[in-house]
Coordinates of C-alpha atoms and ligand atoms in Angstrom, one line a residue:
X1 CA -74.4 -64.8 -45.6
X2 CA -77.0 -61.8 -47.1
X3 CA -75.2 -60.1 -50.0
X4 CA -77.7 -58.1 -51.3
X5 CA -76.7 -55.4 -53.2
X6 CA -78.7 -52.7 -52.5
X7 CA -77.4 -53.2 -48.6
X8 CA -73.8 -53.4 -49.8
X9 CA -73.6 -50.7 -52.1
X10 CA -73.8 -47.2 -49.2
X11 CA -70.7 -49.6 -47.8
X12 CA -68.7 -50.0 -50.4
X13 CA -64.9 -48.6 -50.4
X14 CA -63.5 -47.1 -53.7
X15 CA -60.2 -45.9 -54.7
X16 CA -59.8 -41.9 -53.7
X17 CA -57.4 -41.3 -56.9
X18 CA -58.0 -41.9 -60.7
X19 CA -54.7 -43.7 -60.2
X20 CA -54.9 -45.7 -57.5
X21 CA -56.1 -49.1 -58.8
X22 CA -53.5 -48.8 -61.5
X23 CA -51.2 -48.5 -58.8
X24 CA -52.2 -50.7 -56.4
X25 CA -52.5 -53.4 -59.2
X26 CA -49.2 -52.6 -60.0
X27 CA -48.0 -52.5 -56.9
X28 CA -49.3 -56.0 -56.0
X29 CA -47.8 -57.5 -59.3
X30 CA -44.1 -55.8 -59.1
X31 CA -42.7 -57.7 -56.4
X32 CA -39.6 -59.9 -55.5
X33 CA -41.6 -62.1 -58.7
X34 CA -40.5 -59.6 -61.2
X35 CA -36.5 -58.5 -60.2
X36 CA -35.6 -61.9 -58.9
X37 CA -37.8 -64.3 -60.3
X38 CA -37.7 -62.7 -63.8
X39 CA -34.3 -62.2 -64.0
X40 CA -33.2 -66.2 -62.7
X41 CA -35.9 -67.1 -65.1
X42 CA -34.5 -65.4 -68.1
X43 CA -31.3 -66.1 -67.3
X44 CA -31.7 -70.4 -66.9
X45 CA -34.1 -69.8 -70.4
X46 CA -31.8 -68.6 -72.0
X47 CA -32.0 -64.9 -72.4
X48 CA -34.1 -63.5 -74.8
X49 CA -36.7 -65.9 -76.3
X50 CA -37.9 -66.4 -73.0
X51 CA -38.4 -63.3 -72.8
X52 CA -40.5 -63.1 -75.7
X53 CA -42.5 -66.3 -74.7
X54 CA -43.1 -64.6 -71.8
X55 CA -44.5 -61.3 -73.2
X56 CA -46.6 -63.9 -75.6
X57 CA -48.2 -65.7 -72.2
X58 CA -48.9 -62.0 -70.9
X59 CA -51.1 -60.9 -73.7
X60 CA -52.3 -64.4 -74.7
X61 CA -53.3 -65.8 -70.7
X62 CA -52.6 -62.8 -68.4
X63 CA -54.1 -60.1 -69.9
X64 CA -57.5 -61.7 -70.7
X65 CA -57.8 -63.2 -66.8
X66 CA -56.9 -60.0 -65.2
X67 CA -59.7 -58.5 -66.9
X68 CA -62.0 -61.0 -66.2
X69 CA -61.0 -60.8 -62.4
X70 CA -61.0 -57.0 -62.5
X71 CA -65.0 -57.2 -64.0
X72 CA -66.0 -60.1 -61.6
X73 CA -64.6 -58.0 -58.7
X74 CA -66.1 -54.7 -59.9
X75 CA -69.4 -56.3 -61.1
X76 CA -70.0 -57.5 -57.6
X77 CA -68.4 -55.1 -55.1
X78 CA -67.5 -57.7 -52.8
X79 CA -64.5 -59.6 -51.4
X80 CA -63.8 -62.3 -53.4
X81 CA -65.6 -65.2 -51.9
X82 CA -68.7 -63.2 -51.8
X83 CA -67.7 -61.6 -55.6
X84 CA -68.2 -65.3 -56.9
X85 CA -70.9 -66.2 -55.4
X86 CA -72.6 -63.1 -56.6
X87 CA -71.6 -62.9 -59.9
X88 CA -72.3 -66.9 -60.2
X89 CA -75.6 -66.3 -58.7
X90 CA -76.8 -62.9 -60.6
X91 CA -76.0 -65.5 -63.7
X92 CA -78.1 -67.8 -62.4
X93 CA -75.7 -70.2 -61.6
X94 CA -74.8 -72.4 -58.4
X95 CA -73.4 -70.2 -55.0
X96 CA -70.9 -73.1 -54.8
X97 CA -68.1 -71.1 -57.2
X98 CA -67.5 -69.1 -54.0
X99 CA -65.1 -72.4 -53.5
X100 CA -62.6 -70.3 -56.4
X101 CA -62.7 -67.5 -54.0
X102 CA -62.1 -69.8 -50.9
X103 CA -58.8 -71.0 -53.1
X104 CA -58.0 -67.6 -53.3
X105 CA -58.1 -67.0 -49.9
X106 CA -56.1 -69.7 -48.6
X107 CA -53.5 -69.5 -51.2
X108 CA -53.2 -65.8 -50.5
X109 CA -52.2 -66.8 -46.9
X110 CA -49.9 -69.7 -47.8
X111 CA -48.3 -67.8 -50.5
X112 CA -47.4 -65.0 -48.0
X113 CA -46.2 -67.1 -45.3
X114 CA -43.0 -67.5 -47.7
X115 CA -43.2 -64.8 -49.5
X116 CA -42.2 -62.9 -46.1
X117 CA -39.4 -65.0 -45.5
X118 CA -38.1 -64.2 -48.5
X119 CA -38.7 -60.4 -47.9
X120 CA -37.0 -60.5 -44.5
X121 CA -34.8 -61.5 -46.1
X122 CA -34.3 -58.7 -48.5
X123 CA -34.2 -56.1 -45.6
X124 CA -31.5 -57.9 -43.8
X125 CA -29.4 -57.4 -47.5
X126 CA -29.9 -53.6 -47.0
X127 CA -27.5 -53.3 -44.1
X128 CA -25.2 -56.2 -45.6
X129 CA -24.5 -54.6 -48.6
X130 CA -24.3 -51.3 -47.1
X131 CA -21.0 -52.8 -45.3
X132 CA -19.7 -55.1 -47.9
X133 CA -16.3 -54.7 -48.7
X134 CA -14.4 -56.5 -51.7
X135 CA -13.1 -59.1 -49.3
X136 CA -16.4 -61.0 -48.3
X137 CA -17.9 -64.0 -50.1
X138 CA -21.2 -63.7 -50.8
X139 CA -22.2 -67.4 -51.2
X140 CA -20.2 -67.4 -47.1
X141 CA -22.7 -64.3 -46.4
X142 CA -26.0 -66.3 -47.7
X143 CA -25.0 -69.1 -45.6
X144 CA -24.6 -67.5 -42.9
X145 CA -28.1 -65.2 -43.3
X146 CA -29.9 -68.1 -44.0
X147 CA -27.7 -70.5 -41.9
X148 CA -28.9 -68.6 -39.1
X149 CA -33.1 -69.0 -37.5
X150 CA -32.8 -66.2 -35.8
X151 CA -32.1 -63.2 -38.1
X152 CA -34.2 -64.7 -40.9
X153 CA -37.1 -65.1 -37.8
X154 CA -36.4 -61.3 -36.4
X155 CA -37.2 -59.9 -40.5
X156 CA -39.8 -62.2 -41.6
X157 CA -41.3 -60.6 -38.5
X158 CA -40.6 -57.1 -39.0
X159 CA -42.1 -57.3 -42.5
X160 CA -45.1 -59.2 -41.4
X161 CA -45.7 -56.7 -38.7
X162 CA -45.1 -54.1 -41.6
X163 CA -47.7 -55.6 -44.2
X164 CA -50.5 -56.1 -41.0
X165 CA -50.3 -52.3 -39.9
X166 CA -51.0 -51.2 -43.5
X167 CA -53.7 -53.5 -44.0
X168 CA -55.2 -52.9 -40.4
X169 CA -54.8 -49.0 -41.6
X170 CA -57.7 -49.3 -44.3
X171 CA -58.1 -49.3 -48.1
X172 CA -57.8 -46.1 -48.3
X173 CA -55.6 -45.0 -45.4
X174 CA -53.5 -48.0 -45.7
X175 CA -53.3 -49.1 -48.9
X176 CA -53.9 -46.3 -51.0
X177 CA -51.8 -44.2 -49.3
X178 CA -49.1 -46.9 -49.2
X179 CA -49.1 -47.5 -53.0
X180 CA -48.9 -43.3 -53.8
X181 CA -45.5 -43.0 -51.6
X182 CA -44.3 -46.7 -52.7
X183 CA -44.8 -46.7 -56.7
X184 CA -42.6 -43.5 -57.2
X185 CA -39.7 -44.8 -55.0
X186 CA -40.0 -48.0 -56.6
X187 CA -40.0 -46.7 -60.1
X188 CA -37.2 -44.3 -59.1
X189 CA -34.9 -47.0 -57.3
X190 CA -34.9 -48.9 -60.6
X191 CA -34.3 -45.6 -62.8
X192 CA -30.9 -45.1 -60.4
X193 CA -30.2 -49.2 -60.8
X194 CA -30.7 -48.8 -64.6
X195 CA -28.2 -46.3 -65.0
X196 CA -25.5 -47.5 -62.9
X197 CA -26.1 -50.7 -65.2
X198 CA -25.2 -48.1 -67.7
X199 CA -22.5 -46.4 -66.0
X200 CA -20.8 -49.7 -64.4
X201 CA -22.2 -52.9 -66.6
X202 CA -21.4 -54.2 -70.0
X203 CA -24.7 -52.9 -71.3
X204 CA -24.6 -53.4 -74.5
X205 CA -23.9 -57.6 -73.8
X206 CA -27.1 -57.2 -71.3
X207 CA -29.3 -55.2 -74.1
X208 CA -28.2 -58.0 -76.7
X209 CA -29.0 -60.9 -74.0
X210 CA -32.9 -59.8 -73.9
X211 CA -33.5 -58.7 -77.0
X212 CA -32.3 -60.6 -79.2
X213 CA -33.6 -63.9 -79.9
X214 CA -32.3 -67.7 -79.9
X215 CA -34.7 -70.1 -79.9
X216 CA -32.1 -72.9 -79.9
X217 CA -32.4 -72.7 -76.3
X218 CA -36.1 -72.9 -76.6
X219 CA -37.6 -75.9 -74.9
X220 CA -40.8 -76.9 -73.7
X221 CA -39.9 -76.2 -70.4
X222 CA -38.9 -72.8 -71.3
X223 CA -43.0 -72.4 -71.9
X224 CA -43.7 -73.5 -68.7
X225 CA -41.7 -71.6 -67.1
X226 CA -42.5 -68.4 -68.6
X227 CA -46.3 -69.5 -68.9
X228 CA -46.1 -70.0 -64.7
X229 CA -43.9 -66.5 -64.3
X230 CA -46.5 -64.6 -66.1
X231 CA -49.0 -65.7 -64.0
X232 CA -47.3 -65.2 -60.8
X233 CA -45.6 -62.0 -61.8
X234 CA -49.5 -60.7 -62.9
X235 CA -50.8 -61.9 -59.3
X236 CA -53.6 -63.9 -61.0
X237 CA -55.7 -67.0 -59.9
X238 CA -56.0 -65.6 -56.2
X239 CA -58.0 -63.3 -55.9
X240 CA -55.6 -60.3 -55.3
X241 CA -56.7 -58.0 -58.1
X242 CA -60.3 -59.2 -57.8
X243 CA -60.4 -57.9 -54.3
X244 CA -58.2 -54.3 -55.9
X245 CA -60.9 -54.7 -58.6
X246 CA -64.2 -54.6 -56.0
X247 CA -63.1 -50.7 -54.9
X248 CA -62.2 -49.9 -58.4
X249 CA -64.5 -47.2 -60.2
X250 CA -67.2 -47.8 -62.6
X251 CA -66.2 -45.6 -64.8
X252 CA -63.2 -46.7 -65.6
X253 CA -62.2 -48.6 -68.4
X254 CA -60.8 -51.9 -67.3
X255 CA -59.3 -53.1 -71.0
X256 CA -56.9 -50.3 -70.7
X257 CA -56.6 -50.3 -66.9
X258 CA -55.4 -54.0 -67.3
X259 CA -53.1 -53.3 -70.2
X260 CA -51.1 -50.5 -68.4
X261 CA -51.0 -53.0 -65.0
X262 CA -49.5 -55.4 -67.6
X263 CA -47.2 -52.9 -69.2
X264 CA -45.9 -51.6 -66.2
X265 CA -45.4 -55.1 -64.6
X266 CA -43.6 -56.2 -67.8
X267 CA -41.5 -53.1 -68.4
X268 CA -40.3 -53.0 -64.7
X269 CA -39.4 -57.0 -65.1
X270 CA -37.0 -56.1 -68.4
X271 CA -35.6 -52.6 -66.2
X272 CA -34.7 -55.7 -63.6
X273 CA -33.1 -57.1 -66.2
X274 CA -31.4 -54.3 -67.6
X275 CA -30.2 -53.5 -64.2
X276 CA -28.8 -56.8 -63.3
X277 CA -27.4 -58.5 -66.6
X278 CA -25.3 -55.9 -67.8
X279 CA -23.7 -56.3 -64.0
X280 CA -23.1 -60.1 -64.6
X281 CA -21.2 -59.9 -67.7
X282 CA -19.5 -56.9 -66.8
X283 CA -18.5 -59.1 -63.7
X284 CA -18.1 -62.7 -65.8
X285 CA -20.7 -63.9 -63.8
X286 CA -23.2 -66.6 -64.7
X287 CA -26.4 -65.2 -65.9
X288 CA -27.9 -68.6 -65.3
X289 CA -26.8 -68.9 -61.9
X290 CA -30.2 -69.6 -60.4
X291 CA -32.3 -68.6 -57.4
X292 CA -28.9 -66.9 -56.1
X293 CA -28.9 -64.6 -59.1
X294 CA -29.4 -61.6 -56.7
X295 CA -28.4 -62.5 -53.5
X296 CA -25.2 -64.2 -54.0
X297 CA -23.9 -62.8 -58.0
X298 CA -24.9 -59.3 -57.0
X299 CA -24.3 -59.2 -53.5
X300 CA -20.7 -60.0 -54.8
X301 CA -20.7 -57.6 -57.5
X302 CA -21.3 -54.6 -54.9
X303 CA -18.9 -55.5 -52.6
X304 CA -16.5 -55.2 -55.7
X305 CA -17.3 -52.1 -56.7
X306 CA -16.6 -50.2 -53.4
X307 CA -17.7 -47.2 -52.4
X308 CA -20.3 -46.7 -55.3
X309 CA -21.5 -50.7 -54.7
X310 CA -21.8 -49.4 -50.6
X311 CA -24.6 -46.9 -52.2
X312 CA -25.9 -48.9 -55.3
X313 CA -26.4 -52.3 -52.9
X314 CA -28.1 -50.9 -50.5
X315 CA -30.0 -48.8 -53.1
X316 CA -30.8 -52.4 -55.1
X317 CA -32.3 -54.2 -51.7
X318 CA -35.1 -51.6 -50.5
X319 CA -36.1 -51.4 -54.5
X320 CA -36.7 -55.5 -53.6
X321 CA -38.2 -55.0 -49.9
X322 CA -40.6 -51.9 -51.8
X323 CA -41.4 -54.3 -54.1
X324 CA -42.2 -57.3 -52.0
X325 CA -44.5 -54.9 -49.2
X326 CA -46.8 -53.6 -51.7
X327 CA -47.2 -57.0 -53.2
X328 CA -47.4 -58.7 -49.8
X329 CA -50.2 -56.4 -48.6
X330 CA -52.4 -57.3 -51.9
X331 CA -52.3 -61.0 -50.7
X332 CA -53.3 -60.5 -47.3
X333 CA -56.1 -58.0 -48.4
X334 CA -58.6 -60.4 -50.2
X335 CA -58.8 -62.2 -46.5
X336 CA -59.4 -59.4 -44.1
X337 CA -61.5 -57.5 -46.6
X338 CA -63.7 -61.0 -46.4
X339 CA -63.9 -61.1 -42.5
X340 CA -64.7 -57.3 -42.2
X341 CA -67.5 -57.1 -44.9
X342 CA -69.2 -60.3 -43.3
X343 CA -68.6 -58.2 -40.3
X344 CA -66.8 -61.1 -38.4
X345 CA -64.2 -59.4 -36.7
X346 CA -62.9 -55.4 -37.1
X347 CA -60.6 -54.8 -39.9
X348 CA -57.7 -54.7 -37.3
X349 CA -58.6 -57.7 -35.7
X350 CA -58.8 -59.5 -38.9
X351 CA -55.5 -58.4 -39.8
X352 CA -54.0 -59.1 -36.8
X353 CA -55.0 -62.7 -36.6
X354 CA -54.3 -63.4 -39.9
X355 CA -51.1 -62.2 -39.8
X356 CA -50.5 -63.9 -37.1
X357 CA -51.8 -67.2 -38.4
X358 CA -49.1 -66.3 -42.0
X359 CA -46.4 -65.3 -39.3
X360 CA -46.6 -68.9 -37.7
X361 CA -46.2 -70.7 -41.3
X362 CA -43.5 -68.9 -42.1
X363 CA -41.7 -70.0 -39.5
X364 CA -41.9 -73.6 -41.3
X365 CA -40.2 -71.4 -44.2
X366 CA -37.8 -69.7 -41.5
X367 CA -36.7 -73.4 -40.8
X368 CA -36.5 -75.0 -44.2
X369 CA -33.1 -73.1 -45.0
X370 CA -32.0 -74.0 -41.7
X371 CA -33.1 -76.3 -39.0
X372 CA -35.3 -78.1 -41.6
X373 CA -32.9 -77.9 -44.0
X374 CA -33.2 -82.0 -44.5
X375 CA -36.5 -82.9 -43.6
X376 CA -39.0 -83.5 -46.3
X377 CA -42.8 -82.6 -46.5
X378 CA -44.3 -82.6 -50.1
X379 CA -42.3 -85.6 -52.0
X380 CA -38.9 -84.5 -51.7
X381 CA -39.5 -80.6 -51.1
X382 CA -38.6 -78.9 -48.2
X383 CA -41.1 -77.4 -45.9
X384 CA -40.7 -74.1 -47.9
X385 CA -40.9 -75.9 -51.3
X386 CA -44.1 -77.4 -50.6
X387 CA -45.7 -74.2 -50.0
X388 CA -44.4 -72.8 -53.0
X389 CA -45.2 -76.2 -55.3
X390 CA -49.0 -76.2 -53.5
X391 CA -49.6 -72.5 -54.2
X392 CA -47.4 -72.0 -57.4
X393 CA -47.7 -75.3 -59.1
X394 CA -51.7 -76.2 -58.0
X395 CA -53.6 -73.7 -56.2
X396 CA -52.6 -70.7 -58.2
X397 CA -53.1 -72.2 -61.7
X398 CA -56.3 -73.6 -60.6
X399 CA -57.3 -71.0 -59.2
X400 CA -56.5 -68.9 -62.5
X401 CA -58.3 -71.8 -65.1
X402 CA -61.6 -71.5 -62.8
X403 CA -61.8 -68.0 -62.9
X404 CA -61.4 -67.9 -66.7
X405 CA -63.7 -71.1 -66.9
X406 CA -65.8 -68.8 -65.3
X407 CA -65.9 -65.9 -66.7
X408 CA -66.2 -66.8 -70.1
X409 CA -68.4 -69.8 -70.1
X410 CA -70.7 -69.1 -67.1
X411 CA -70.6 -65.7 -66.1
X412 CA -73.4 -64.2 -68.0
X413 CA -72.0 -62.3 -71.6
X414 CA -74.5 -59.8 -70.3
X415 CA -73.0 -58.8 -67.3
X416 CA -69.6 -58.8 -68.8
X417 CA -70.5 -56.5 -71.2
X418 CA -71.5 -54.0 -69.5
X419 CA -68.4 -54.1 -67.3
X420 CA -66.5 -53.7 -70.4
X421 CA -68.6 -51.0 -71.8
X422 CA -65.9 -48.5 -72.0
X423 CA -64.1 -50.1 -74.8
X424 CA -64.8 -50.9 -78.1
X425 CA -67.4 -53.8 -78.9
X426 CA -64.3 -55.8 -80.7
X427 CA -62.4 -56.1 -77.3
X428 CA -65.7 -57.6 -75.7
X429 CA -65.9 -60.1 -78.8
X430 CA -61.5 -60.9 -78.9
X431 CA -61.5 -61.5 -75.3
X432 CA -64.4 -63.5 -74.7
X433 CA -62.8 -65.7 -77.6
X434 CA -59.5 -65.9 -75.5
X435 CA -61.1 -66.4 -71.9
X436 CA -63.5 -69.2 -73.6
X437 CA -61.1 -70.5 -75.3
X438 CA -57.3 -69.7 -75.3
X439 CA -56.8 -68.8 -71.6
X440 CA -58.3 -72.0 -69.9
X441 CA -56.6 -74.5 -72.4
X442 CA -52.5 -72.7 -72.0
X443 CA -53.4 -72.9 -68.0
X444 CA -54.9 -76.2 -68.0
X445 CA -51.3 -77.3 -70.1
X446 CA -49.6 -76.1 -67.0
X447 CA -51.2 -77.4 -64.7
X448 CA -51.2 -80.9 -65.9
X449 CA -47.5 -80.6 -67.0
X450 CA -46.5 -79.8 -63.0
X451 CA -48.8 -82.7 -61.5
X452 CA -47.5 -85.1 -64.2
X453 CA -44.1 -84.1 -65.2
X454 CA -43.4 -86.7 -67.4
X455 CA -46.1 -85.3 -70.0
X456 CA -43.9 -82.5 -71.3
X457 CA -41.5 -85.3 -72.7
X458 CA -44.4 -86.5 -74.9
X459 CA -46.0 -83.3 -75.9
X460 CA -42.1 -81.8 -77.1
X461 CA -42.5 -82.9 -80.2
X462 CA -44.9 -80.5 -80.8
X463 CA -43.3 -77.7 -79.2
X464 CA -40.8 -78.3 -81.4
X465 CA -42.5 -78.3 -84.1
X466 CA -44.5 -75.3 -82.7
X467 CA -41.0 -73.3 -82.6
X468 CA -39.5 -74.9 -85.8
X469 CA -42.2 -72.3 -87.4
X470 CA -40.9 -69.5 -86.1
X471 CA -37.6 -70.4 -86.8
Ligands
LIG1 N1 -46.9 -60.6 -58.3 C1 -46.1 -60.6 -57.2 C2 -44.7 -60.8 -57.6 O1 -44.4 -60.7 -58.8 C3 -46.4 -61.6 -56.1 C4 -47.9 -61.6 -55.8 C5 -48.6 -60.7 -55.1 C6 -48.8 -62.6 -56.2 N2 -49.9 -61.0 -55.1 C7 -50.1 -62.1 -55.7 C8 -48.7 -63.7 -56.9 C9 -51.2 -62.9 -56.0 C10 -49.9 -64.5 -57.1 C11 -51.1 -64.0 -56.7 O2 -43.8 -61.0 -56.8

């Protein structure tokens, strides 16, 4: 593979709009992770001092790893197999750290096989909720959606075919122009869910349940959890805002870049939750109902509400499906943007067979609520689950320590520096401190805690002493 730069350069894409990275990035992290994930989250963490743990693993790990992707993508102008390598070799170190892009790549692919599923799913919810009357039962309606192959087959199909025709369309054409029409409606759908919270929920229970805090809940779990959300919710460790990072501008300033990607990722997770808690306790619902948060609690919610709920429901699902497509088409980017620049394929063939490859292992997802429902892959998981515990639980946190490994022990200061060279000397010096030495050791904690879950019994004693401080 010849990556010279001065050949690369003339061929370079970059965003059309000042915006546009902010947007995409944003895009790409505000997905079905932020309004469902979140909110479960929250809700089995016990409300607020989750949610400030969480806001603490943003700044602390999130933050200083976005940047670092953003400057190795940007630095090298390249997908980010070939961004690795370059950066690792302009530093004089070994081609072989392409590998971290490679993990990218693959999780990218395996992340999306279920992530579509799970999209599909979303869609179908748009016409159930538009129909929902007070007399159905929601947890009879999930059964029966995900009871049955073939509807949860049709949609993960529709949104795969969805994600591949914007990618096939071009960064600019596709993507770009994607994220401009998506992010309003997005940010709009929530503004309308937000105040029917108001109008309709108990809001004043669902402000006190974020904000304010009770760390008797607080266990070291409750780190882990929020440590591992961050990180998903942030789309770090796989290469996604690397890739959104390579057509980003040089002049722009990538400390605040990354800090408003992490605001708005963060303030459209608590708008998820104002949306949705003040609805459960208006309802005497259980705010730590799980996974089925959305689609069963609030599903059920709607249908009580009538007329308004036939709007609002509706309303509530395409805000998810918005959310999920311009997430979705970030991970299938990094891997098509790989095969085109190599010039392998076209950009439409490389998204067609790769989306067809992702369309295929979903249908092992399609299965595992169904069919599947009983047969075990990954220790005890279901097909599904072991996607989600190889990507979530291994590839994605590796992925995240090696880039911040990386960046702040290998990638030469130099290099970084100038990438930064917009801000403020301060913010070179406080986050090579954190990517050296604060971001690698929280990940690394993760990590080990999900391959050997019995460690977090040992180190609780020092969580709670850690939050017997704060107390
Ligand atoms: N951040 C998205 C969410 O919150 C999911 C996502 C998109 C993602 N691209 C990613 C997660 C890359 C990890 C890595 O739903």
């Amino acid at each position: 593979m010849n990556i010279s730069s001065s050949e690369k350069i003339t061929e370079s894409v970059t965003w059309l709009g000042k915006w546009t990275f902010v947007l995409a990035a944003a895009g790409s992290a505000v997905g079905l992770g932020n309004i469902w994930g979140f909110t479960y989250r929250v809700g089995e963490g016990g409300g607020s001092a989750f949610v400030l743990i969480y806001l603490g693993c943003i700044l602390v790990v999130g933050l200083p790893i976005m940047m670092a992707e953003i400057m190795i993508g940007r630095y090298a102008q390249h997908s980010p197999v070939s961004a690795m390598k370059k950066a690792a070799l302009d530093s004089g170190k070994t081609g072989y750290w392409q590998a971290v892009g490679w993990t990218g790549l693959v999780s990218g692919i395996l992340i999306l096989s279920f992530y579509s599923v799970l999209a599909g799913m979303c869609i179908k919810y748009i016409g159930i909720a538009a129909m929902a009357t007070p007399a159905i039962v929601s947890d009879v309606q999930f059964d029966q959606v995900t009871g049955a192959p073939l509807t949860l087959f049709f949609w993960h199909s529709i949104f795969i075919g969805l994600t591949v025709a914007i990618i096939a369309s071009g960064v600019i054409g596709g993507i770009e122009r994607m994220v401009r029409l998506l992010m309003p409606m997005l940010f709009i759908l929530m503004v309308v869910m937000v105040v029917n919270a108001m109008i309709y929920g108990d809001f004043k229970a669902g402000l006190n349940y974020l904000f304010t805090p009770d760390f008797s809940k607080v266990n070291s779990s409750t780190f882990l959890s929020a440590m591992g959300q961050a990180f998903f919710s942030l789309s770090l460790g796989m290469g996604s805002i690397m890739c959104y990072g390579s057509y980003m501008r040089k002049s722009e300033n990538i400390f605040k870049t990354s800090l408003t990607v992490a605001g708005l990722d963060t303030l459209i997770a608590i708008l998820a939750g104002l949306a949705i808690f003040p609805m459960i306790f208006a309802y005497n619902m259980n705010p730590a109902e799980g996974p089925g948060l959305v689609f069963i609690s609030l599903l059920s919610i709607f249908s009580e509400m009538g007329l308004v709920g036939n709007f609002i429901g509706p309303a509530f699902f395409t805000l998810l499906s918005i959310a999920a497509l311009s997430s979705a088409i970030s991970l299938l980017e990094p891997s098509v943007a790989y095969f085109e620049e190599n010039k392998i394929v076209s950009r439409l063939t490389a998204a067609v067979i790769l989306g067809l490859i992702i369309w295929v292992i979903g249908i092992g997802s399609v299965f595992s609520f169904n069919i599947w429902e009983k047969m075990e892959f990954i220790g005890k998981r279901t097909f599904m689950d072991s996607i989600i515990f190889l990507t979530f639980d291994i590839l994605m946190p590796l992925g995240g320590m090696l880039v911040a490994i990386f960046a702040g022990w290998f990638f030469k200061p130099k290099l970084a520096m100038d990438e930064l060279s917009a801000a403020h000397v301060n913010i070179f010096t406080t986050w090579r401190f954190f990517i050296k030495f604060v971001s690698p050791v929280l990940v690394a904690a993760v990590f080990m805690s999900q391959l050997f879950p019995d460690l977090p019994d040992q180190s609780k004693d020092f969580f709670i002493t850690l939050i017997g401080l704060f107390r």
